[in-house]
Amino acid sequence: MSANLSALAYLVSSVFFILALQGLSSAKTSQRGLTFGIAGMLLAIGTTLLSPLVLNYGLIISGIMIGGIIGTVIAQKIQMTALPQLVAAFHSLVGLSAVCVAAAAFYEPAAFNIGHVGAIAAGSLIEMGLGVTIGAITFTGSLVAFAKLQGLVSGNPLIFKGQHPLNALLGIALVILVGLFAVSESPLLFWAMVVLSLLLGFLLILPIGGADMPVVISMLNSYSGWAAAGIGFTLGNSLLIITGAIVGASGAILSYIMCKGMNRSIFNIILGGFGGDQGAAVQKTGDQRPYKAGSAEDAAFIMKNARSVIIVPGYGMAVAQAQHALREMVDLLKRDGVQVRYAIHPVAGRMPGHMNVLLAEANVPYEDVQELDEINRDFATTDVAFVIGANDVTNPAAKTDPTSAIFGMPILDVEKAKTVLFVKRSMAPGYAGVDNDLFYRDNTLMLFGDAKKMCEEIIKAVQE
């Protein structure tokens, strides 16, 4: 395939990716967006395989087959609850690939048409340096995010004295190393950049607590895009440059939107929680405080006799895979004339859109699902707020306790409802490690148990 034809095919592929991003911005058009994304990727892979620069089809096809098999197995076995950590793990692979490509280009520049060993253009060295630093930071940062989401390490902020000055020093050192590398083309400086970037990736994510993890996932997505774009310049590949920039920019914009929704500073997240509350992650249990517990029969009676019910789903619903039973319960309430809607917090679950995907999987009508800004004022006139597995996004401490890890984060005002039904396994605090004062309010009835089983029991009670 000629260079001009390849460039045209890559451009068309980039357009498909843009259309995919546009389609994925709405649940109603997500399937169309996914189709565009698949088409764009198939065209990109086909164009690359037809390039005259390909020297060994055996290795390429072997890699595609191995990766395809692994991806297929993961896609079939992965649970929706593990999707956030899966995304973090995939981000780490993008970062690692950027480091590997940069290393290959540095040691075999002639194969990439960027010069010869000892005579690589300064511009290519700068691009290479940026690609390897962003890629290495993305790699280790994503590994830390994966470990926190998977529960391998504590979701609490991990802070030590002098951490932020150390991060700043490492950042400055990396900028200097990139400049020196562009002048000297030293292998020692190249690997020094790799090591410092790997270390900085760890240090940037460790001090970020679980409450901010959805923003971290989005930001790491942005980092992986910029890493791909940087390597695209090194390879002279327009597709990598365009798609990397799209991913980088969209991830950054999403992170900014989420930070506004959580009343967080995006610079704090980028700089590893710089300036955040370092004492915010102390868990409180409060088991000695009085609370009211109820049964599925109590919940069925209350909701069946209500005029309006707002469902607030959270990570607990995802863990129990309760979305289908919840949808069946809601359908029964609607048949009895109850108005039912769903309230979605921007960071419900552990990644952006987590709850929306689960509800769409259960065929919940899109018009019944409303975001925080659309529905928050309606809680005060709602008979019942049915909270299923959500915790931090309903915690009044975000508005009343300046020492709380989630203080300042907008929450769903479920406490204003006439009655709050709270489905939860126990009285333990949520992912942010903060006890929820809502559990002990006079208008709250705790429903202890697995979310799916609780919905199924309520269904039986409503039918009876």
CSV table of C-alpha atoms in Angstrom, one decimal:
chain,number,residue,atom,x,y,z
A,1,MET,CA,0.0,0.0,0.0
A,2,SER,CA,1.4,3.4,-1.0
A,3,ALA,CA,2.2,6.1,1.6
A,4,ASN,CA,-0.6,8.4,0.4
A,5,LEU,CA,-3.2,5.6,0.5
A,6,SER,CA,-2.1,4.6,4.0
A,7,ALA,CA,-2.4,8.2,5.2
A,8,LEU,CA,-5.9,8.3,3.7
A,9,ALA,CA,-6.9,5.1,5.4
A,10,TYR,CA,-5.5,6.2,8.7
A,11,LEU,CA,-7.5,9.5,8.4
A,12,VAL,CA,-10.7,7.6,7.7
A,13,SER,CA,-9.9,5.4,10.7
A,14,SER,CA,-9.4,8.5,12.9
A,15,VAL,CA,-12.8,9.8,11.7
A,16,PHE,CA,-14.4,6.5,12.8
A,17,PHE,CA,-12.8,6.9,16.2
A,18,ILE,CA,-14.2,10.4,16.6
A,19,LEU,CA,-17.6,9.1,15.6
A,20,ALA,CA,-17.2,6.3,18.1
A,21,LEU,CA,-16.4,8.8,20.9
A,22,GLN,CA,-19.5,10.8,19.9
A,23,GLY,CA,-21.7,7.7,20.0
A,24,LEU,CA,-20.4,6.6,23.3
A,25,SER,CA,-21.3,9.9,24.9
A,26,SER,CA,-24.9,8.7,25.2
A,27,ALA,CA,-26.4,5.4,26.3
A,28,LYS,CA,-28.9,5.6,23.4
A,29,THR,CA,-26.2,5.8,20.7
A,30,SER,CA,-23.5,3.7,22.5
A,31,GLN,CA,-24.0,0.6,20.3
A,32,ARG,CA,-23.6,2.7,17.2
A,33,GLY,CA,-20.5,4.3,18.7
A,34,LEU,CA,-19.1,0.9,19.5
A,35,THR,CA,-19.6,-0.2,15.9
A,36,PHE,CA,-17.7,2.8,14.6
A,37,GLY,CA,-14.9,2.0,17.0
A,38,ILE,CA,-14.6,-1.6,15.9
A,39,ALA,CA,-14.6,-0.5,12.2
A,40,GLY,CA,-11.9,2.1,12.8
A,41,MET,CA,-9.7,-0.4,14.6
A,42,LEU,CA,-10.1,-3.0,11.9
A,43,LEU,CA,-9.2,-0.5,9.2
A,44,ALA,CA,-6.2,0.7,11.2
A,45,ILE,CA,-4.9,-2.8,11.8
A,46,GLY,CA,-5.5,-3.8,8.1
A,47,THR,CA,-3.7,-0.7,6.9
A,48,THR,CA,-0.7,-1.3,9.1
A,49,LEU,CA,-0.5,-5.0,7.9
A,50,LEU,CA,-0.4,-3.8,4.3
A,51,SER,CA,2.4,-1.4,4.9
A,52,PRO,CA,5.6,-2.2,2.9
A,53,LEU,CA,7.6,-1.5,6.1
A,54,VAL,CA,6.4,-4.7,7.7
A,55,LEU,CA,9.2,-7.3,7.7
A,56,ASN,CA,7.8,-10.2,9.7
A,57,TYR,CA,4.1,-11.1,9.4
A,58,GLY,CA,4.6,-14.1,11.6
A,59,LEU,CA,5.5,-12.2,14.7
A,60,ILE,CA,2.7,-9.6,14.1
A,61,ILE,CA,0.0,-12.2,13.5
A,62,SER,CA,1.2,-14.3,16.5
A,63,GLY,CA,1.0,-11.2,18.7
A,64,ILE,CA,-2.5,-10.4,17.4
A,65,MET,CA,-3.7,-14.0,18.1
A,66,ILE,CA,-2.2,-14.1,21.6
A,67,GLY,CA,-3.6,-10.7,22.5
A,68,GLY,CA,-6.9,-11.5,20.9
A,69,ILE,CA,-7.3,-14.8,22.8
A,70,ILE,CA,-6.4,-13.2,26.1
A,71,GLY,CA,-8.8,-10.3,25.5
A,72,THR,CA,-11.6,-12.7,24.5
A,73,VAL,CA,-11.1,-14.8,27.7
A,74,ILE,CA,-11.0,-11.7,29.9
A,75,ALA,CA,-14.1,-10.2,28.2
A,76,GLN,CA,-16.1,-13.4,28.7
A,77,LYS,CA,-15.1,-13.9,32.4
A,78,ILE,CA,-14.9,-10.4,33.7
A,79,GLN,CA,-17.6,-9.3,36.1
A,80,MET,CA,-19.0,-5.7,35.9
A,81,THR,CA,-17.8,-5.1,39.4
A,82,ALA,CA,-14.2,-5.7,38.2
A,83,LEU,CA,-14.5,-3.4,35.2
A,84,PRO,CA,-12.8,-0.4,36.9
A,85,GLN,CA,-9.7,-2.3,37.8
A,86,LEU,CA,-9.7,-3.9,34.4
A,87,VAL,CA,-9.6,-0.5,32.8
A,88,ALA,CA,-6.7,0.5,35.1
A,89,ALA,CA,-4.8,-2.6,34.2
A,90,PHE,CA,-5.3,-1.9,30.4
A,91,HIS,CA,-4.1,1.6,30.9
A,92,SER,CA,-0.9,0.3,32.4
A,93,LEU,CA,-0.3,-1.8,29.3
A,94,VAL,CA,-0.7,1.2,27.1
A,95,GLY,CA,2.0,3.0,29.2
A,96,LEU,CA,4.3,0.0,29.1
A,97,SER,CA,4.0,-0.3,25.3
A,98,ALA,CA,4.9,3.4,25.0
A,99,VAL,CA,8.1,2.7,27.0
A,100,CYS,CA,8.9,-0.4,24.9
A,101,VAL,CA,8.4,1.4,21.6
A,102,ALA,CA,10.6,4.4,22.8
A,103,ALA,CA,13.4,2.0,23.8
A,104,ALA,CA,13.2,0.2,20.4
A,105,ALA,CA,13.3,3.5,18.6
A,106,PHE,CA,16.3,4.7,20.7
A,107,TYR,CA,18.4,1.6,20.0
A,108,GLU,CA,17.3,1.0,16.4
A,109,PRO,CA,16.5,4.5,15.1
A,110,ALA,CA,17.2,3.5,11.4
A,111,ALA,CA,14.2,1.1,11.5
A,112,PHE,CA,12.0,4.1,12.4
A,113,ASN,CA,13.5,6.5,9.9
A,114,ILE,CA,14.6,8.9,12.6
A,115,GLY,CA,18.4,8.8,12.1
A,116,HIS,CA,21.2,6.5,13.3
A,117,VAL,CA,22.6,5.5,16.6
A,118,GLY,CA,24.5,8.6,17.9
A,119,ALA,CA,22.8,10.8,15.3
A,120,ILE,CA,19.1,11.0,16.2
A,121,ALA,CA,17.5,14.3,15.6
A,122,ALA,CA,16.9,16.4,18.7
A,123,GLY,CA,13.2,16.8,17.9
A,124,SER,CA,12.8,13.0,17.8
A,125,LEU,CA,14.7,12.6,21.1
A,126,ILE,CA,12.4,15.1,22.8
A,127,GLU,CA,9.4,13.3,21.5
A,128,MET,CA,10.9,10.0,22.7
A,129,GLY,CA,11.7,11.5,26.1
A,130,LEU,CA,8.1,12.7,26.6
A,131,GLY,CA,6.6,9.5,25.4
A,132,VAL,CA,8.8,7.4,27.7
A,133,THR,CA,8.2,9.6,30.8
A,134,ILE,CA,4.4,9.8,30.3
A,135,GLY,CA,4.2,6.1,29.5
A,136,ALA,CA,6.2,5.0,32.5
A,137,ILE,CA,4.2,7.3,34.8
A,138,THR,CA,1.0,5.8,33.3
A,139,PHE,CA,2.3,2.2,33.8
A,140,THR,CA,3.1,2.4,37.5
A,141,GLY,CA,0.3,4.8,38.3
A,142,SER,CA,-2.2,2.4,36.8
A,143,LEU,CA,-0.8,-0.5,38.7
A,144,VAL,CA,-1.3,1.4,42.0
A,145,ALA,CA,-4.9,2.2,40.9
A,146,PHE,CA,-5.5,-1.4,40.0
A,147,ALA,CA,-4.1,-2.6,43.4
A,148,LYS,CA,-6.3,-0.1,45.3
A,149,LEU,CA,-9.5,-1.0,43.4
A,150,GLN,CA,-8.8,-4.7,43.7
A,151,GLY,CA,-8.2,-4.4,47.4
A,152,LEU,CA,-4.6,-5.5,47.2
A,153,VAL,CA,-3.6,-2.3,49.1
A,154,SER,CA,-5.6,0.0,51.2
A,155,GLY,CA,-7.9,2.5,49.4
A,156,ASN,CA,-6.9,5.1,52.0
A,157,PRO,CA,-4.5,7.9,51.0
A,158,LEU,CA,-0.9,6.6,51.7
A,159,ILE,CA,1.0,9.7,52.9
A,160,PHE,CA,4.5,10.2,54.2
A,161,LYS,CA,6.3,13.3,55.3
A,162,GLY,CA,7.8,15.3,52.5
A,163,GLN,CA,6.0,13.3,49.8
A,164,HIS,CA,4.8,16.3,47.8
A,165,PRO,CA,8.1,18.1,47.7
A,166,LEU,CA,9.7,14.8,46.6
A,167,ASN,CA,7.1,14.5,43.8
A,168,ALA,CA,7.9,18.1,42.7
A,169,LEU,CA,11.6,17.4,42.8
A,170,LEU,CA,11.2,14.3,40.6
A,171,GLY,CA,9.0,16.3,38.2
A,172,ILE,CA,11.7,19.0,37.8
A,173,ALA,CA,14.4,16.3,37.5
A,174,LEU,CA,12.5,14.7,34.6
A,175,VAL,CA,12.1,17.9,32.7
A,176,ILE,CA,15.9,18.5,33.0
A,177,LEU,CA,16.6,14.9,32.0
A,178,VAL,CA,14.5,15.2,28.9
A,179,GLY,CA,16.4,18.4,27.9
A,180,LEU,CA,19.8,16.8,28.6
A,181,PHE,CA,18.8,13.6,26.7
A,182,ALA,CA,17.8,15.6,23.6
A,183,VAL,CA,21.3,17.1,23.6
A,184,SER,CA,23.5,14.2,24.6
A,185,GLU,CA,21.5,11.1,23.4
A,186,SER,CA,22.9,9.3,26.4
A,187,PRO,CA,21.6,5.7,27.2
A,188,LEU,CA,22.2,6.4,30.9
A,189,LEU,CA,19.9,9.4,30.8
A,190,PHE,CA,17.3,7.4,28.9
A,191,TRP,CA,17.1,4.8,31.5
A,192,ALA,CA,17.3,7.4,34.3
A,193,MET,CA,14.1,8.9,32.8
A,194,VAL,CA,12.5,5.5,32.8
A,195,VAL,CA,13.4,4.8,36.5
A,196,LEU,CA,12.4,8.2,37.8
A,197,SER,CA,9.1,8.1,35.8
A,198,LEU,CA,8.2,4.7,37.2
A,199,LEU,CA,8.9,6.0,40.7
A,200,LEU,CA,6.8,9.1,40.1
A,201,GLY,CA,3.9,7.1,38.9
A,202,PHE,CA,3.8,5.2,42.2
A,203,LEU,CA,4.1,8.4,44.3
A,204,LEU,CA,1.4,10.3,42.4
A,205,ILE,CA,-1.3,7.8,42.9
A,206,LEU,CA,-0.5,6.5,46.4
A,207,PRO,CA,-1.7,9.6,48.3
A,208,ILE,CA,-5.1,9.6,46.4
A,209,GLY,CA,-7.9,8.1,48.4
A,210,GLY,CA,-10.7,5.8,47.3
A,211,ALA,CA,-13.3,8.6,47.1
A,212,ASP,CA,-11.3,10.2,44.2
A,213,MET,CA,-10.5,6.9,42.4
A,214,PRO,CA,-13.0,7.4,39.6
A,215,VAL,CA,-11.2,10.7,38.7
A,216,VAL,CA,-7.9,8.9,38.8
A,217,ILE,CA,-9.1,6.3,36.3
A,218,SER,CA,-10.2,9.0,34.0
A,219,MET,CA,-6.9,10.9,34.4
A,220,LEU,CA,-4.9,7.8,33.7
A,221,ASN,CA,-6.9,7.3,30.6
A,222,SER,CA,-5.8,10.7,29.5
A,223,TYR,CA,-2.2,10.0,30.3
A,224,SER,CA,-2.3,6.8,28.2
A,225,GLY,CA,-3.6,8.8,25.3
A,226,TRP,CA,-0.8,11.4,25.5
A,227,ALA,CA,1.7,8.6,25.8
A,228,ALA,CA,0.4,7.1,22.6
A,229,ALA,CA,0.5,10.5,20.8
A,230,GLY,CA,4.1,11.1,21.9
A,231,ILE,CA,5.2,7.8,20.5
A,232,GLY,CA,3.1,8.5,17.3
A,233,PHE,CA,5.4,11.5,16.7
A,234,THR,CA,8.5,9.3,17.2
A,235,LEU,CA,7.1,6.7,14.7
A,236,GLY,CA,5.7,9.3,12.3
A,237,ASN,CA,2.4,7.6,12.6
A,238,SER,CA,-0.5,10.1,12.0
A,239,LEU,CA,-3.1,7.6,13.4
A,240,LEU,CA,-1.4,7.3,16.7
A,241,ILE,CA,-1.0,11.1,17.0
A,242,ILE,CA,-4.6,11.8,16.2
A,243,THR,CA,-6.2,9.0,18.3
A,244,GLY,CA,-3.8,9.6,21.2
A,245,ALA,CA,-4.6,13.2,21.2
A,246,ILE,CA,-8.4,12.4,21.2
A,247,VAL,CA,-8.0,10.0,24.1
A,248,GLY,CA,-5.8,12.4,26.0
A,249,ALA,CA,-8.0,15.4,25.5
A,250,SER,CA,-11.3,13.5,26.2
A,251,GLY,CA,-9.9,11.9,29.3
A,252,ALA,CA,-8.7,15.3,30.6
A,253,ILE,CA,-12.0,16.9,29.9
A,254,LEU,CA,-13.9,14.1,31.6
A,255,SER,CA,-11.6,14.4,34.6
A,256,TYR,CA,-12.3,18.1,34.8
A,257,ILE,CA,-16.0,17.6,34.6
A,258,MET,CA,-15.9,15.0,37.3
A,259,CYS,CA,-13.7,17.2,39.5
A,260,LYS,CA,-16.3,19.9,39.2
A,261,GLY,CA,-19.0,17.4,40.1
A,262,MET,CA,-17.0,16.4,43.2
A,263,ASN,CA,-15.8,19.9,44.2
A,264,ARG,CA,-12.3,18.7,43.8
A,265,SER,CA,-9.3,20.5,42.3
A,266,ILE,CA,-8.1,18.8,39.1
A,267,PHE,CA,-4.5,20.0,39.9
A,268,ASN,CA,-4.7,18.1,43.2
A,269,ILE,CA,-5.5,14.9,41.4
A,270,ILE,CA,-2.8,15.5,38.7
A,271,LEU,CA,-0.2,16.3,41.3
A,272,GLY,CA,-1.0,13.3,43.5
A,273,GLY,CA,-3.5,14.8,46.0
A,274,PHE,CA,-1.3,17.9,46.6
A,275,GLY,CA,-2.8,20.1,49.2
A,276,GLY,CA,-5.4,17.6,50.1
A,277,ASP,CA,-6.5,16.7,53.6
A,278,GLN,CA,-3.8,14.2,54.8
A,279,GLY,CA,-5.8,13.0,57.8
A,280,ALA,CA,-9.0,12.3,55.9
A,281,ALA,CA,-9.0,8.5,55.7
A,282,VAL,CA,-9.5,7.5,59.3
A,283,GLN,CA,-12.3,5.0,59.5
A,284,LYS,CA,-15.1,5.5,61.9
A,285,THR,CA,-17.5,2.7,62.9
A,286,GLY,CA,-20.2,4.1,65.0
A,287,ASP,CA,-21.7,0.7,65.7
A,288,GLN,CA,-22.9,1.8,69.1
A,289,ARG,CA,-25.3,4.4,67.8
A,290,PRO,CA,-29.0,3.5,67.6
A,291,TYR,CA,-30.5,2.8,64.2
A,292,LYS,CA,-33.7,1.2,62.8
A,293,ALA,CA,-33.6,-2.0,60.8
A,294,GLY,CA,-36.4,-3.4,58.7
A,295,SER,CA,-37.4,-6.3,56.5
A,296,ALA,CA,-38.3,-6.8,52.9
A,297,GLU,CA,-42.0,-6.8,53.8
A,298,ASP,CA,-41.6,-3.4,55.5
A,299,ALA,CA,-39.9,-2.0,52.4
A,300,ALA,CA,-42.6,-3.5,50.1
A,301,PHE,CA,-45.4,-2.0,52.1
A,302,ILE,CA,-43.8,1.4,52.3
A,303,MET,CA,-43.0,1.6,48.6
A,304,LYS,CA,-46.3,0.1,47.4
A,305,ASN,CA,-48.1,2.9,49.3
A,306,ALA,CA,-45.9,5.7,48.1
A,307,ARG,CA,-46.6,8.1,45.3
A,308,SER,CA,-43.0,8.6,44.2
A,309,VAL,CA,-39.8,6.6,44.7
A,310,ILE,CA,-36.2,7.5,43.7
A,311,ILE,CA,-33.7,4.6,43.3
A,312,VAL,CA,-30.1,5.4,44.2
A,313,PRO,CA,-27.8,2.6,42.9
A,314,GLY,CA,-24.2,2.2,44.0
A,315,TYR,CA,-21.3,-0.2,44.0
A,316,GLY,CA,-23.1,-2.6,46.2
A,317,MET,CA,-25.7,-3.2,43.5
A,318,ALA,CA,-22.8,-4.0,41.1
A,319,VAL,CA,-21.3,-6.5,43.5
A,320,ALA,CA,-24.5,-8.3,44.0
A,321,GLN,CA,-25.5,-8.1,40.3
A,322,ALA,CA,-28.8,-6.8,41.5
A,323,GLN,CA,-29.8,-4.6,38.5
A,324,HIS,CA,-32.1,-7.2,36.9
A,325,ALA,CA,-34.0,-7.9,40.1
A,326,LEU,CA,-34.1,-4.2,40.8
A,327,ARG,CA,-35.7,-3.6,37.4
A,328,GLU,CA,-38.3,-6.3,38.1
A,329,MET,CA,-39.1,-4.7,41.4
A,330,VAL,CA,-39.5,-1.2,39.8
A,331,ASP,CA,-41.8,-2.6,37.1
A,332,LEU,CA,-44.1,-4.0,39.8
A,333,LEU,CA,-44.2,-0.7,41.6
A,334,LYS,CA,-45.0,1.2,38.4
A,335,ARG,CA,-47.9,-1.2,37.7
A,336,ASP,CA,-49.3,-0.1,41.1
A,337,GLY,CA,-49.1,3.5,40.0
A,338,VAL,CA,-45.9,4.5,41.8
A,339,GLN,CA,-43.7,7.0,40.0
A,340,VAL,CA,-40.1,5.6,40.0
A,341,ARG,CA,-36.9,7.2,38.8
A,342,TYR,CA,-33.2,6.5,39.2
A,343,ALA,CA,-30.7,9.0,40.6
A,344,ILE,CA,-27.1,8.7,39.4
A,345,HIS,CA,-24.2,10.4,41.1
A,346,PRO,CA,-21.3,11.3,38.7
A,347,VAL,CA,-18.9,9.0,40.6
A,348,ALA,CA,-21.3,6.3,41.7
A,349,GLY,CA,-19.4,3.0,41.5
A,350,ARG,CA,-15.7,3.1,40.9
A,351,MET,CA,-15.5,4.6,37.4
A,352,PRO,CA,-17.5,7.1,35.3
A,353,GLY,CA,-20.7,5.7,33.9
A,354,HIS,CA,-20.5,2.5,36.0
A,355,MET,CA,-24.1,2.6,37.2
A,356,ASN,CA,-25.4,3.8,33.8
A,357,VAL,CA,-23.9,0.7,32.1
A,358,LEU,CA,-25.4,-1.7,34.7
A,359,LEU,CA,-28.9,-0.1,34.4
A,360,ALA,CA,-28.7,-0.2,30.6
A,361,GLU,CA,-27.7,-3.9,30.8
A,362,ALA,CA,-31.0,-4.5,32.7
A,363,ASN,CA,-32.9,-2.5,30.0
A,364,VAL,CA,-33.9,0.3,32.3
A,365,PRO,CA,-35.5,3.0,30.2
A,366,TYR,CA,-33.1,5.9,29.5
A,367,GLU,CA,-35.7,8.5,30.4
A,368,ASP,CA,-36.0,7.1,33.9
A,369,VAL,CA,-32.3,7.6,34.7
A,370,GLN,CA,-31.4,11.1,35.8
A,371,GLU,CA,-28.1,12.7,36.9
A,372,LEU,CA,-27.5,14.5,40.2
A,373,ASP,CA,-28.2,18.0,38.9
A,374,GLU,CA,-31.5,17.0,37.4
A,375,ILE,CA,-33.0,15.1,40.3
A,376,ASN,CA,-31.4,16.4,43.5
A,377,ARG,CA,-34.0,19.0,44.2
A,378,ASP,CA,-36.8,16.3,43.9
A,379,PHE,CA,-35.8,14.4,47.0
A,380,ALA,CA,-37.5,16.9,49.3
A,381,THR,CA,-40.9,16.0,47.7
A,382,THR,CA,-40.3,12.3,47.4
A,383,ASP,CA,-41.9,9.7,49.6
A,384,VAL,CA,-39.2,7.1,49.4
A,385,ALA,CA,-35.5,7.1,48.5
A,386,PHE,CA,-34.4,3.5,48.0
A,387,VAL,CA,-30.6,3.4,48.3
A,388,ILE,CA,-29.2,0.1,47.0
A,389,GLY,CA,-25.5,-0.3,47.6
A,390,ALA,CA,-24.5,3.4,47.5
A,391,ASN,CA,-22.8,5.0,50.5
A,392,ASP,CA,-20.3,7.8,50.1
A,393,VAL,CA,-22.4,9.6,47.4
A,394,THR,CA,-25.3,9.9,50.0
A,395,ASN,CA,-23.2,10.7,53.0
A,396,PRO,CA,-24.3,14.1,54.7
A,397,ALA,CA,-20.7,14.4,56.1
A,398,ALA,CA,-19.8,15.8,52.7
A,399,LYS,CA,-21.8,18.9,53.6
A,400,THR,CA,-21.4,19.0,57.4
A,401,ASP,CA,-17.9,17.7,58.4
A,402,PRO,CA,-14.9,19.7,57.3
A,403,THR,CA,-12.5,17.0,58.5
A,404,SER,CA,-14.2,14.3,56.3
A,405,ALA,CA,-12.4,12.8,53.3
A,406,ILE,CA,-15.4,13.6,51.2
A,407,PHE,CA,-16.1,17.1,52.5
A,408,GLY,CA,-17.1,19.4,49.7
A,409,MET,CA,-18.2,16.6,47.3
A,410,PRO,CA,-21.8,17.2,46.1
A,411,ILE,CA,-24.0,14.3,47.2
A,412,LEU,CA,-27.5,13.1,46.5
A,413,ASP,CA,-29.8,14.7,49.1
A,414,VAL,CA,-31.5,11.4,50.0
A,415,GLU,CA,-31.9,12.4,53.6
A,416,LYS,CA,-34.5,15.0,52.5
A,417,ALA,CA,-36.9,12.2,51.4
A,418,LYS,CA,-39.8,11.3,53.7
A,419,THR,CA,-38.4,7.8,54.1
A,420,VAL,CA,-35.0,6.4,53.3
A,421,LEU,CA,-34.7,2.7,52.7
A,422,PHE,CA,-31.0,1.8,52.8
A,423,VAL,CA,-29.9,-1.6,51.5
A,424,LYS,CA,-26.6,-2.6,52.8
A,425,ARG,CA,-24.8,-5.8,54.1
A,426,SER,CA,-23.6,-4.2,57.3
A,427,MET,CA,-23.1,-0.9,59.1
A,428,ALA,CA,-19.5,-0.7,57.8
A,429,PRO,CA,-18.3,2.6,56.2
A,430,GLY,CA,-18.1,3.0,52.5
A,431,TYR,CA,-15.0,2.9,50.2
A,432,ALA,CA,-13.8,6.3,51.4
A,433,GLY,CA,-13.7,5.0,55.0
A,434,VAL,CA,-16.2,7.5,56.4
A,435,ASP,CA,-19.1,6.5,58.6
A,436,ASN,CA,-22.5,7.6,57.1
A,437,ASP,CA,-24.6,9.6,59.5
A,438,LEU,CA,-27.6,8.9,57.3
A,439,PHE,CA,-27.8,5.3,58.8
A,440,TYR,CA,-28.9,6.8,62.1
A,441,ARG,CA,-31.5,9.3,61.0
A,442,ASP,CA,-35.1,8.9,62.2
A,443,ASN,CA,-36.4,8.6,58.7
A,444,THR,CA,-33.9,5.9,57.7
A,445,LEU,CA,-34.7,2.2,57.7
A,446,MET,CA,-31.8,-0.2,57.2
A,447,LEU,CA,-32.3,-3.3,55.1
A,448,PHE,CA,-29.5,-5.7,55.8
A,449,GLY,CA,-28.5,-8.3,53.3
A,450,ASP,CA,-27.3,-9.0,49.8
A,451,ALA,CA,-28.8,-6.4,47.4
A,452,LYS,CA,-30.1,-8.9,44.9
A,453,LYS,CA,-31.7,-11.2,47.5
A,454,MET,CA,-33.3,-8.2,49.1
A,455,CYS,CA,-34.8,-7.0,45.8
A,456,GLU,CA,-36.1,-10.6,45.2
A,457,GLU,CA,-37.7,-10.7,48.6
A,458,ILE,CA,-39.3,-7.3,48.1
A,459,ILE,CA,-40.7,-8.5,44.8
A,460,LYS,CA,-42.3,-11.5,46.5
A,461,ALA,CA,-43.8,-9.2,49.2
A,462,VAL,CA,-45.2,-6.8,46.7
A,463,GLN,CA,-46.8,-9.6,44.7
A,464,GLU,CA,-48.4,-11.0,47.8
